[in-house]
């Protein structure tokens, strides 16, 4: 355990144990002496259980804290994933979850290379794990995952020395839904992993065919290889039907025709024992026995759709929205469960999702889309599986550049700057955030500002730059003590970088005035240059809990990438519609009021997709040419985190590029993709 503050700076190893019979667990213990002068002070801590790994690769990757009380012998109990408490908690024995990955790579066995699996998001320590040889060209590995794991990011090492940077392609990813205990995926060399069996669900209603498919899979039996030997039946409303094992889907299946309005009761009989559907929270007594149930009603509705602009070109975006009008005679109120639009005729997916909460999505066309009118089908599905359809027409027009300075958004030559570290154009604002925030200390402001950018526009243009990417512009906290292990030489930091916001509606005074900001943008535009502003949506600055009290999620709750505080920063509850609307309003105002051209979007993976779609819709309505480039950490050619082609981001930063370039110049040209490379 690493601790900091209150005289506890340093690493502490648990050197005692104590068996807890009530919880059937063994506690690790460490006795630490604390000076009385530190009573009332807050201690920060980070835990790990693999000392060979970095502090972000151990058991608990989040920062935790506790306050020292006045008790002479204070006892604290620490459970992975939570802050320490004084009363011994009840330990819930979590069910094990696994990713099973089959990997095929011809020639590895002959070359005496054992592939290795390396992950950093399973919830456990990041270590290299050897694949097991499965015969022929195939290998397999089983990786445990914590209940909090929602996605396994990984790479496959292909070097006999175990160097994780010599790998098959870049980084890869497998989604791990929270309700799944086992994910089975397969992967071929040079390709992306694919889910090899459907997610485990109990039933599926097909309203169009008026039938129900029942499914059963025992995850533990699948992992130990005994699943196919089980005898399984489904009991529907008191009548049993034998289920058939499907080796392709790794589950037992039965399809029953006929749907009636109201409840259908069902349960499974596995090896003689009746069980309810573990994936259905609806259960009740039926014939004095425990049954799961679902409801179905045939609803009637009409869907209409409209487009913001009837025509647009490949350099622009457009917004499509739909509306559902339900028949008043229906017994139940219709809820939109899912919706999609077929944009394949303009270069996209045949089922691009539309967020049900928004009932609107931003679309675009590829550069090779033929000109003319395109009909885009829209499908809406209600809570019972009934589908409703409509279409909307858009016209793809020719892209005509206004002048020689005009350029397509993907022709941008981008110059990134930490605005504070670029050029000091107005020394009078250097201490605008307080005298103690400016100085030679690397954690303080250094004077760079909007006026400095303006003064250097000709220089930047001479370099061939046509787009300037600046760091966040909003008002930030004045300063913060930073005493973790990574900042021992910087006991005090100012928010010179812009990522610790205190007010999203005001400019950072140390960067300049409204007039200076406007001048910077207008002077850039005169030269045919564009301004890309870095924005932060998922979090605010340290110490702003009271400022944004009604907008933040509970700090004690940690649910994967989205629903958790990152590095102790206050985390916005973006899934809340009111919070989302306020954040979208704040960000959109900067491009609407000042003519900002693009957003570089920070921490995409830590915000729900609905919020990004809402922001994209909002900015597109103001300026159809406005673009958002996302920082989805780990994204690259292999995976974009589902942020592209979904009405969220127009592009992502390529995190794979550095690894690929490094591997290339190191001579590993083909090994990245196939094991035959060394022979070619």
JSON list of N, CA and C in Angstrom, two decimals, residues 25 73 182 208 251 369 414 429 474 494 571 577 586 645 657:
[
{"chain": "A", "resi": 25, "resn": "UNK", "atom": "N", "xyz": [-12.89, -15.36, 5.27]},
{"chain": "A", "resi": 25, "resn": "UNK", "atom": "CA", "xyz": [-11.83, -14.70, 4.53]},
{"chain": "A", "resi": 25, "resn": "UNK", "atom": "C", "xyz": [-10.65, -14.45, 5.46]},
{"chain": "A", "resi": 73, "resn": "UNK", "atom": "N", "xyz": [-5.89, 3.57, 19.49]},
{"chain": "A", "resi": 73, "resn": "UNK", "atom": "CA", "xyz": [-5.64, 2.41, 18.64]},
{"chain": "A", "resi": 73, "resn": "UNK", "atom": "C", "xyz": [-6.76, 2.29, 17.61]},
{"chain": "A", "resi": 182, "resn": "UNK", "atom": "N", "xyz": [-19.13, -15.07, -18.37]},
{"chain": "A", "resi": 182, "resn": "UNK", "atom": "CA", "xyz": [-18.14, -15.65, -19.27]},
{"chain": "A", "resi": 182, "resn": "UNK", "atom": "C", "xyz": [-18.29, -15.04, -20.65]},
{"chain": "A", "resi": 208, "resn": "UNK", "atom": "N", "xyz": [-42.09, -9.87, -34.81]},
{"chain": "A", "resi": 208, "resn": "UNK", "atom": "CA", "xyz": [-42.43, -9.99, -36.23]},
{"chain": "A", "resi": 208, "resn": "UNK", "atom": "C", "xyz": [-42.84, -11.41, -36.58]},
{"chain": "A", "resi": 251, "resn": "UNK", "atom": "N", "xyz": [-25.06, -23.18, -26.21]},
{"chain": "A", "resi": 251, "resn": "UNK", "atom": "CA", "xyz": [-26.22, -23.05, -25.33]},
{"chain": "A", "resi": 251, "resn": "UNK", "atom": "C", "xyz": [-27.30, -24.04, -25.76]},
{"chain": "A", "resi": 369, "resn": "UNK", "atom": "N", "xyz": [-19.20, 9.03, -51.63]},
{"chain": "A", "resi": 369, "resn": "UNK", "atom": "CA", "xyz": [-20.65, 8.88, -51.81]},
{"chain": "A", "resi": 369, "resn": "UNK", "atom": "C", "xyz": [-21.09, 9.59, -53.09]},
{"chain": "A", "resi": 414, "resn": "UNK", "atom": "N", "xyz": [-2.41, 20.16, -38.00]},
{"chain": "A", "resi": 414, "resn": "UNK", "atom": "CA", "xyz": [-2.70, 20.59, -36.63]},
{"chain": "A", "resi": 414, "resn": "UNK", "atom": "C", "xyz": [-1.42, 20.88, -35.85]},
{"chain": "A", "resi": 429, "resn": "UNK", "atom": "N", "xyz": [-1.64, 39.62, -17.36]},
{"chain": "A", "resi": 429, "resn": "UNK", "atom": "CA", "xyz": [-2.57, 38.61, -16.86]},
{"chain": "A", "resi": 429, "resn": "UNK", "atom": "C", "xyz": [-1.87, 37.42, -16.22]},
{"chain": "A", "resi": 474, "resn": "UNK", "atom": "N", "xyz": [-11.55, 27.30, -20.19]},
{"chain": "A", "resi": 474, "resn": "UNK", "atom": "CA", "xyz": [-12.46, 27.75, -19.14]},
{"chain": "A", "resi": 474, "resn": "UNK", "atom": "C", "xyz": [-11.73, 28.02, -17.84]},
{"chain": "A", "resi": 494, "resn": "UNK", "atom": "N", "xyz": [-0.71, 24.79, -10.02]},
{"chain": "A", "resi": 494, "resn": "UNK", "atom": "CA", "xyz": [-1.78, 25.59, -10.58]},
{"chain": "A", "resi": 494, "resn": "UNK", "atom": "C", "xyz": [-2.37, 24.83, -11.76]},
{"chain": "A", "resi": 571, "resn": "UNK", "atom": "N", "xyz": [-16.69, 13.69, -10.61]},
{"chain": "A", "resi": 571, "resn": "UNK", "atom": "CA", "xyz": [-17.18, 13.07, -11.83]},
{"chain": "A", "resi": 571, "resn": "UNK", "atom": "C", "xyz": [-18.64, 13.42, -12.08]},
{"chain": "A", "resi": 577, "resn": "UNK", "atom": "N", "xyz": [-30.25, 13.25, -17.31]},
{"chain": "A", "resi": 577, "resn": "UNK", "atom": "CA", "xyz": [-30.64, 14.11, -18.44]},
{"chain": "A", "resi": 577, "resn": "UNK", "atom": "C", "xyz": [-30.40, 15.58, -18.15]},
{"chain": "A", "resi": 586, "resn": "UNK", "atom": "N", "xyz": [-23.15, 24.31, -21.90]},
{"chain": "A", "resi": 586, "resn": "UNK", "atom": "CA", "xyz": [-21.90, 25.01, -21.62]},
{"chain": "A", "resi": 586, "resn": "UNK", "atom": "C", "xyz": [-20.92, 24.89, -22.78]},
{"chain": "A", "resi": 645, "resn": "UNK", "atom": "N", "xyz": [-18.76, 6.47, -36.30]},
{"chain": "A", "resi": 645, "resn": "UNK", "atom": "CA", "xyz": [-19.88, 5.91, -37.04]},
{"chain": "A", "resi": 645, "resn": "UNK", "atom": "C", "xyz": [-21.13, 5.73, -36.21]},
{"chain": "A", "resi": 657, "resn": "UNK", "atom": "N", "xyz": [-0.61, 4.42, -33.14]},
{"chain": "A", "resi": 657, "resn": "UNK", "atom": "CA", "xyz": [0.38, 4.86, -34.10]},
{"chain": "A", "resi": 657, "resn": "UNK", "atom": "C", "xyz": [1.80, 4.80, -33.54]}
]
